PDB file of C-alpha atoms in Angstrom:
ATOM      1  CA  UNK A 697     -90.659  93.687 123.039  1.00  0.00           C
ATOM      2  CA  UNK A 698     -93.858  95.744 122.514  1.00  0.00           C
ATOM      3  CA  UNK A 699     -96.639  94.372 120.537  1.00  0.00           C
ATOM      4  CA  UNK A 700     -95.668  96.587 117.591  1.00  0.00           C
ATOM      5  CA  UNK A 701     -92.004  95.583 117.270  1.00  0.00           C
ATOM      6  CA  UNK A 702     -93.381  91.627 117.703  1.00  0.00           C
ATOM      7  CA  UNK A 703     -95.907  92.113 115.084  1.00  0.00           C
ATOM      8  CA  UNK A 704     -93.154  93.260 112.810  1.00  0.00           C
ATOM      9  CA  UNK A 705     -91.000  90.013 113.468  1.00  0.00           C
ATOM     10  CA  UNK A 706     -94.079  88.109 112.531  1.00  0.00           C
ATOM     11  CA  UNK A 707     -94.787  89.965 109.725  1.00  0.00           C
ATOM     12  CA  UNK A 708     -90.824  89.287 108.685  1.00  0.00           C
ATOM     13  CA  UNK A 709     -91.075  85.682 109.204  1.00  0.00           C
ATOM     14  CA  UNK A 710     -94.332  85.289 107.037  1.00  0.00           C
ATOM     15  CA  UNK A 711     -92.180  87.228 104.178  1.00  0.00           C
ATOM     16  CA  UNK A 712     -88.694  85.301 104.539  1.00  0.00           C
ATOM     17  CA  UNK A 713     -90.465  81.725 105.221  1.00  0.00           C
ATOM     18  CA  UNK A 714     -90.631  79.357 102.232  1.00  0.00           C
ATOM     19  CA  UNK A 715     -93.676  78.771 100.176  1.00  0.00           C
ATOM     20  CA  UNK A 716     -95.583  75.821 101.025  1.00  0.00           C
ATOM     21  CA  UNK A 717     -95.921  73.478  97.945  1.00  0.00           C
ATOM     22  CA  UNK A 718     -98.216  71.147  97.132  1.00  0.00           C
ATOM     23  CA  UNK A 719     -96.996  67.873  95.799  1.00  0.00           C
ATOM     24  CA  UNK A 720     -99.368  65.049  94.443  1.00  0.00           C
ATOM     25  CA  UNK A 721     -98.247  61.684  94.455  1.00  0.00           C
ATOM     26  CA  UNK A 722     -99.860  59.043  92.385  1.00  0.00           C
ATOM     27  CA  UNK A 723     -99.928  55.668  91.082  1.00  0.00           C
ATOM     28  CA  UNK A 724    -101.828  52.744  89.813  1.00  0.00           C
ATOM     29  CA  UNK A 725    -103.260  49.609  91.052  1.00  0.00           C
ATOM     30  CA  UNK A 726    -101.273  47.751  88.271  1.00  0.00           C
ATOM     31  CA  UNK A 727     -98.475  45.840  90.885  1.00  0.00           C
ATOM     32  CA  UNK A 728     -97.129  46.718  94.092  1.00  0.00           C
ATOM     33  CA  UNK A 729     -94.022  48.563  92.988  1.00  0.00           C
ATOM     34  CA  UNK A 730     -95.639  51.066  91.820  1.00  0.00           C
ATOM     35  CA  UNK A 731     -97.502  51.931  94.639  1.00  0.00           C
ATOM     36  CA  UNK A 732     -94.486  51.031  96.884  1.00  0.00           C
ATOM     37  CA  UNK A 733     -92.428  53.947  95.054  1.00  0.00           C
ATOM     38  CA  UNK A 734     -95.670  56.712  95.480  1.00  0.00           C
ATOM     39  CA  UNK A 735     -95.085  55.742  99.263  1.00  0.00           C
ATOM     40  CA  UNK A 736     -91.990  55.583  99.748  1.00  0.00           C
ATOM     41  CA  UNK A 737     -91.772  59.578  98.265  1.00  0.00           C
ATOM     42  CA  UNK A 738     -94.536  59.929 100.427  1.00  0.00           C
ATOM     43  CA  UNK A 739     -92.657  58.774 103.117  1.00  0.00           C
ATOM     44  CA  UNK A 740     -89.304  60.490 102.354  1.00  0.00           C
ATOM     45  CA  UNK A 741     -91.321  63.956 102.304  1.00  0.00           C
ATOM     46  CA  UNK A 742     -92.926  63.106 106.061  1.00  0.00           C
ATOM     47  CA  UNK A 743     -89.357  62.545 107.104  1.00  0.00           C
ATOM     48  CA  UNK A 744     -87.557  65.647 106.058  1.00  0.00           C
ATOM     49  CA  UNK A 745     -91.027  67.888 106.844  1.00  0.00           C
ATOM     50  CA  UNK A 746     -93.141  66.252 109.391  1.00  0.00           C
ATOM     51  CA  UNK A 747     -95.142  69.152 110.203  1.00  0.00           C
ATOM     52  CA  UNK A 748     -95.882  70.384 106.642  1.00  0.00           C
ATOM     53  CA  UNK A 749     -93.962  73.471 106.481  1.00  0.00           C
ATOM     54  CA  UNK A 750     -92.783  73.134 103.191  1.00  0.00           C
ATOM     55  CA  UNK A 751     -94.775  70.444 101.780  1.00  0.00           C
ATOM     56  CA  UNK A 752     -97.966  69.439 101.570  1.00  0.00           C
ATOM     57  CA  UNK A 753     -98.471  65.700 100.433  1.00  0.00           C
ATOM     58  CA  UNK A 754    -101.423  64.222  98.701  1.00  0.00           C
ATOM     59  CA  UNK A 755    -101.659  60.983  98.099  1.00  0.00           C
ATOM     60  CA  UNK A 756    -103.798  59.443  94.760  1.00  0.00           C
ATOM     61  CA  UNK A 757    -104.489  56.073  93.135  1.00  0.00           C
ATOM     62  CA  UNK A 758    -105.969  56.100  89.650  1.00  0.00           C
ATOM     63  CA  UNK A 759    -109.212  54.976  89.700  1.00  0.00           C
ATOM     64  CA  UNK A 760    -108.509  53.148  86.124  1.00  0.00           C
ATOM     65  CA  UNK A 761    -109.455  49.516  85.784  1.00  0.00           C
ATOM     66  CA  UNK A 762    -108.913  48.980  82.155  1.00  0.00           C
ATOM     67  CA  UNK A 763    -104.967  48.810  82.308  1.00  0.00           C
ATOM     68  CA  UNK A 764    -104.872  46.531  85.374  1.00  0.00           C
ATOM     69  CA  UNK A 765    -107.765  44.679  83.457  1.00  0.00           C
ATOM     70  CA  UNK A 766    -105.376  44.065  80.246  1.00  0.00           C
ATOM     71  CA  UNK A 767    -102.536  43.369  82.444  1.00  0.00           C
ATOM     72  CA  UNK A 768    -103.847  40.688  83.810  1.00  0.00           C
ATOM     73  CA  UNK A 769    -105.292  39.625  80.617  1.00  0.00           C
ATOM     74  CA  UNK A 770    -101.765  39.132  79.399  1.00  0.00           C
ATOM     75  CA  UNK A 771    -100.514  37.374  82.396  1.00  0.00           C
ATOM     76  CA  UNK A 772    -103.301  34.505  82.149  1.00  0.00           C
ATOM     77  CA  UNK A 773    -103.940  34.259  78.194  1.00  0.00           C
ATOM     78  CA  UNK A 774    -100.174  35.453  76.684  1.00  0.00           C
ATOM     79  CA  UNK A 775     -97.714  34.707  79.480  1.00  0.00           C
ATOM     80  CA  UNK A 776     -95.567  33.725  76.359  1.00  0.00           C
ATOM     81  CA  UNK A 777     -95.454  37.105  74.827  1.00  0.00           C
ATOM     82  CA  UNK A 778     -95.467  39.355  77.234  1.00  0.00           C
ATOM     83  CA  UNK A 779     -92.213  40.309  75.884  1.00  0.00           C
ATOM     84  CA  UNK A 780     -94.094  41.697  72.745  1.00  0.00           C
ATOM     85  CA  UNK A 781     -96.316  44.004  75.569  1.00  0.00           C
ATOM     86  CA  UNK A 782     -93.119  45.378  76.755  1.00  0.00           C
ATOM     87  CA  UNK A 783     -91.767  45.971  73.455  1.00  0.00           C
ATOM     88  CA  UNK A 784     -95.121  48.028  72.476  1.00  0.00           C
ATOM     89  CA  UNK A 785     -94.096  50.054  75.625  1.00  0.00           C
ATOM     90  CA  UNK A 786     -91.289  51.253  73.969  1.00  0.00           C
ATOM     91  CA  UNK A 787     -93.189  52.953  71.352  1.00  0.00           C
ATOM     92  CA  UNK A 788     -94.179  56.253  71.517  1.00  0.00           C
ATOM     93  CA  UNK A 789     -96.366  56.193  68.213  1.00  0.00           C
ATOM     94  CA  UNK A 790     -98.280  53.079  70.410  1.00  0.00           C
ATOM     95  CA  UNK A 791     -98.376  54.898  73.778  1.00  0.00           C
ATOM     96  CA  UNK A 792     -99.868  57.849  72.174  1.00  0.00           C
ATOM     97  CA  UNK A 793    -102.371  55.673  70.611  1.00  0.00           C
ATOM     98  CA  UNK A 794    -103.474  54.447  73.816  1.00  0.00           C
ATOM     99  CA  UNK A 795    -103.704  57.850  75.321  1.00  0.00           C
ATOM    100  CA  UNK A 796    -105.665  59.369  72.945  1.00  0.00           C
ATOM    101  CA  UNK A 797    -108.758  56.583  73.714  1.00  0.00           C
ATOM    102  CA  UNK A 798    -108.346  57.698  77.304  1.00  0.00           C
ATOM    103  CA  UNK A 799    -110.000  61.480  77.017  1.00  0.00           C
ATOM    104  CA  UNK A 800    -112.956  60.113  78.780  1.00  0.00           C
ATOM    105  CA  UNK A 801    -110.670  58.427  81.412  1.00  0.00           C
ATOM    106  CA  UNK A 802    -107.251  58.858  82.856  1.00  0.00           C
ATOM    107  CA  UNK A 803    -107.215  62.275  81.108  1.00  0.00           C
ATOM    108  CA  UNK A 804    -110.721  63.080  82.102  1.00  0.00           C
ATOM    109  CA  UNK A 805    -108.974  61.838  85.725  1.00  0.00           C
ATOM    110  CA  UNK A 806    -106.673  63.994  85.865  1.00  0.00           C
ATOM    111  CA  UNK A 807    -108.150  66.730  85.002  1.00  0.00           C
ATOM    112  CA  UNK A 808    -110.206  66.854  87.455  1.00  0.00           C
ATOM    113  CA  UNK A 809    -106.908  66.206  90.012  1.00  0.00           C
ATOM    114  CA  UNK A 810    -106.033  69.415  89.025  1.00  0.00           C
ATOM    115  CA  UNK A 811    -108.737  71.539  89.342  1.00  0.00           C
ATOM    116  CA  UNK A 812    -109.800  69.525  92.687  1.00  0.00           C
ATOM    117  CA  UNK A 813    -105.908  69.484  94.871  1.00  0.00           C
ATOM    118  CA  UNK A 814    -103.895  72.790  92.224  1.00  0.00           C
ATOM    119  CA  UNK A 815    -100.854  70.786  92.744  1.00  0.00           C
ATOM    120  CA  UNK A 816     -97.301  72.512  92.495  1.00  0.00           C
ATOM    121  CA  UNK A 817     -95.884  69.080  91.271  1.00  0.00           C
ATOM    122  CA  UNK A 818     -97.191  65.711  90.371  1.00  0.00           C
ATOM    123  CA  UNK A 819     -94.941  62.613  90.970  1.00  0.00           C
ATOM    124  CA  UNK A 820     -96.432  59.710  88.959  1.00  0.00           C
ATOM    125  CA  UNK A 821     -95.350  56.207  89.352  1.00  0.00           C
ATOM    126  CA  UNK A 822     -96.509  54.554  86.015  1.00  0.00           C
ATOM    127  CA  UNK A 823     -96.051  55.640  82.426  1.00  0.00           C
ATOM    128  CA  UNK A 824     -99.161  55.144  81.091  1.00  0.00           C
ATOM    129  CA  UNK A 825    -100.308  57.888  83.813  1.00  0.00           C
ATOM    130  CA  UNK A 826     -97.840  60.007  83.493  1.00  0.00           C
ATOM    131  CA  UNK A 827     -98.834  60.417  79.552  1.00  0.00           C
ATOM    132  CA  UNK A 828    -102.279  61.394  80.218  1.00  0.00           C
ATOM    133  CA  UNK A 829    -101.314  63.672  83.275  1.00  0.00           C
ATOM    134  CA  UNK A 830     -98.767  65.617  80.566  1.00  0.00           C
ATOM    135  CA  UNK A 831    -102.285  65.814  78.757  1.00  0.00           C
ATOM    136  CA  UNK A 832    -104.826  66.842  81.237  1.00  0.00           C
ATOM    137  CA  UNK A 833    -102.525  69.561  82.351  1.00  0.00           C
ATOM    138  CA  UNK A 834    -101.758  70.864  78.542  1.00  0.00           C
ATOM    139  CA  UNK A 835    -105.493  70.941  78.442  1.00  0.00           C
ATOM    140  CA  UNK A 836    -106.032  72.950  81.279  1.00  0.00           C
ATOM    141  CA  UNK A 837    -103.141  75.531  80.465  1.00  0.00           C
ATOM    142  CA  UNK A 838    -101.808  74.979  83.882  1.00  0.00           C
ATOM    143  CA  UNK A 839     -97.581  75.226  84.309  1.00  0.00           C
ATOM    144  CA  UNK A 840     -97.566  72.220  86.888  1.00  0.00           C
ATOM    145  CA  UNK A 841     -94.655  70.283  86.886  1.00  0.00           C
ATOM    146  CA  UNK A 842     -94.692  66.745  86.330  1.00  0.00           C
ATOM    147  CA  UNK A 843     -92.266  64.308  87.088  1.00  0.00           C
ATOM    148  CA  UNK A 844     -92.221  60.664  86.218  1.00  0.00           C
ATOM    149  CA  UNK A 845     -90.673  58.137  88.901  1.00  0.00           C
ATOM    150  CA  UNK A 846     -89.248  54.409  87.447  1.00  0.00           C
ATOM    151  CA  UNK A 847     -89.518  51.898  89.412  1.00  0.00           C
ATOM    152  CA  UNK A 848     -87.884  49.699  87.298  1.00  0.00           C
ATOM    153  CA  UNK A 849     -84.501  48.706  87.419  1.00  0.00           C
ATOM    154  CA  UNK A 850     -82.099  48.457  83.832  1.00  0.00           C
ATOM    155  CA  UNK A 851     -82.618  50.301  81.294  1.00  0.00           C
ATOM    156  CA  UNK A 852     -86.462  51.554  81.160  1.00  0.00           C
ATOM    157  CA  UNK A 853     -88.284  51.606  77.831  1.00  0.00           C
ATOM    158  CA  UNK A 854     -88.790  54.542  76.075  1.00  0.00           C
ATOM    159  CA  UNK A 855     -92.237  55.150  77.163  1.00  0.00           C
ATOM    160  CA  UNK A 856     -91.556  56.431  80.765  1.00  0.00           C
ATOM    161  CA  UNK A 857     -89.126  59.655  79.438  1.00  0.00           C
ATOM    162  CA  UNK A 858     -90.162  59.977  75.418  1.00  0.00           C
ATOM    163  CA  UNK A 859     -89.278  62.120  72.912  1.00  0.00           C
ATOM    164  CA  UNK A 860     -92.322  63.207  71.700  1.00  0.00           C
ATOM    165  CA  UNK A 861     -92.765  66.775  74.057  1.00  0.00           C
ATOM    166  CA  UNK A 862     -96.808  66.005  73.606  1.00  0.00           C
ATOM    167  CA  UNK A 863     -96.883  63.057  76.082  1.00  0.00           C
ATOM    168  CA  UNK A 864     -93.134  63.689  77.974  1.00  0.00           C
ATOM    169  CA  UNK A 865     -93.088  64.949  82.033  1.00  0.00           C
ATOM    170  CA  UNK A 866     -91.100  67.443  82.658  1.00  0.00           C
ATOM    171  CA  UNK A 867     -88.414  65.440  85.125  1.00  0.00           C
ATOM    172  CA  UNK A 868     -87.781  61.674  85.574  1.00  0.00           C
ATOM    173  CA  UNK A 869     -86.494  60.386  88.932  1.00  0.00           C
ATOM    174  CA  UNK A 870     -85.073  57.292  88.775  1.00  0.00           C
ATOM    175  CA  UNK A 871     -84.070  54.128  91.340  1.00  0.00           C
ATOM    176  CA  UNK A 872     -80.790  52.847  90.399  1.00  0.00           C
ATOM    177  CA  UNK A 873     -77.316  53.663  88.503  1.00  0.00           C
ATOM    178  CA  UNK A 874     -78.282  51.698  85.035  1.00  0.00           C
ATOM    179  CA  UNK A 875     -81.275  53.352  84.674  1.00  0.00           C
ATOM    180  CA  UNK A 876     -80.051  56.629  84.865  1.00  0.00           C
ATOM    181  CA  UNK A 877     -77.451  56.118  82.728  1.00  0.00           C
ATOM    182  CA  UNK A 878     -79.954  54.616  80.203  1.00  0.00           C
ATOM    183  CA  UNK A 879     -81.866  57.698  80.260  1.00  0.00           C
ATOM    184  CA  UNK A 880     -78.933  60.483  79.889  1.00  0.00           C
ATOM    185  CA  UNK A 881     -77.934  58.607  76.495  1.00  0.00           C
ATOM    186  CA  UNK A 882     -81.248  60.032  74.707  1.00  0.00           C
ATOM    187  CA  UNK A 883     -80.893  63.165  73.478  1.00  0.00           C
ATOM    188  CA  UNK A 884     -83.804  64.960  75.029  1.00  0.00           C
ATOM    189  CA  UNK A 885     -82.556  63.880  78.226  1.00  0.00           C
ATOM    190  CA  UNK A 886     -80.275  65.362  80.765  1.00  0.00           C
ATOM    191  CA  UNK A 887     -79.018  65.987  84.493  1.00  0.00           C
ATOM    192  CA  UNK A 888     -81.312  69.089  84.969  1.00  0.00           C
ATOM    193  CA  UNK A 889     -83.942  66.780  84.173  1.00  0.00           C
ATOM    194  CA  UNK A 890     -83.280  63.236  85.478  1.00  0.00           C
ATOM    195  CA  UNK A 891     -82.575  62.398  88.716  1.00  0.00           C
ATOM    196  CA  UNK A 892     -80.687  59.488  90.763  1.00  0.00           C
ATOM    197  CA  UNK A 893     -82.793  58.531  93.581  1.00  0.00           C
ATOM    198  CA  UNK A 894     -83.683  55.119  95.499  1.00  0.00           C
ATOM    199  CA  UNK A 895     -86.147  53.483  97.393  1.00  0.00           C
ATOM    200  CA  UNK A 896     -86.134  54.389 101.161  1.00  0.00           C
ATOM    201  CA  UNK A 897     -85.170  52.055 103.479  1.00  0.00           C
ATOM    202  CA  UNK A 898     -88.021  50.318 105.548  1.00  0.00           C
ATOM    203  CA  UNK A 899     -86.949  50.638 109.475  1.00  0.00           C
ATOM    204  CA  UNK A 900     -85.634  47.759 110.205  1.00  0.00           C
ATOM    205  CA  UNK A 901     -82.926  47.856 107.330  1.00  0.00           C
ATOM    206  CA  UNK A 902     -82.185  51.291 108.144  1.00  0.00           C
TER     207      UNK A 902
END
């Protein structure tokens, strides 16, 4: 083949090969299942692309304190009513309320995230988070996709996939049957937009 023709081909492949995208995976240092489910995506990806031709992974842990600071707050002073914490977590008119005192942090956060990696897609494994991503990025005008991943099994509370369009991702992904089930009974929810997935396996179950 003379170096013409070959630079030709090359030129072909560069046109017909897939875009690389950039996906940012995040969590929060509020319990290890969160951060088990941002690794075990990060994980999955490695496995299906381990030399980056179609994705390109980032990693990210909030910097936050404040929620893990309140969460163990409730865990040493209200053990009894931590019920009532997950009940709040249900309400949207609550979970916007906390989001709107967090301009100077996780939105302020994730702002920056953007601007800093340009992500294609953000996976975020906690609903707080995922709020004030859904924020940062209506702020910035950007079209990134955002995807909210439950790592909680039963029916999740309302908080992770809301109504309200203001705080809501644009995708959920969740772990097991009930939970996806839960979600497809709410109106604004459907199977374009939530997903049936599962932790992966560590080696030695596999």
């Amino acid at each position: 083949m003379t170096p013409e023709k070959r630079g030709v081909v090359e030129a072909a492949k560069e046109k017909v090969s897939p875009m690389v995208r950039k996906v940012l995976l995040m969590s929060m240092n509020v319990g290890g299942g969160h951060t088990a489910l941002r690794d075990a995506f990060a994980a999955s990806l490695a496995r299906i692309d381990p030399e980056g031709h179609r994705f390109e992974v980032v990693t990210y842990e909030s910097k936050d304190e404040s929620t893990l600071a309140f969460y163990t707050w409730v865990v040493r002073h209200l053990n009894p009513f931590q019920w009532v914490v997950h009940r709040f977590s249900g309400s949207e008119r609550v979970l916007r309320t906390v989001l709107l005192k967090e301009q100077d942090g996780l939105i302020a956060e994730g702002r920056a995230l953007f601007e800093k990696h340009q992500p294609d897609v953000v996976v975020s494994a906690h609903l707080i988070l995922t709020g004030a991503l859904v924020i940062a990025r209506d702020q910035l005008g950007l079209a990134t996709k955002i995807v909210t991943a439950i790592p909680d099994y039963g029916p999740p509370t309302r908080g992770f996939f809301p109504k309200r369009k203001s705080i809501r991702p644009d995708g959920a992904i969740t772990m097991e049957e009930r939970a996806y089930e839960a979600l497809l009974e709410r109106s604004h929810a459907n199977k374009d937009n939530v997903h049936l997935s599962g932790f992966l396996p560590r080696p030695p179950f596999e």
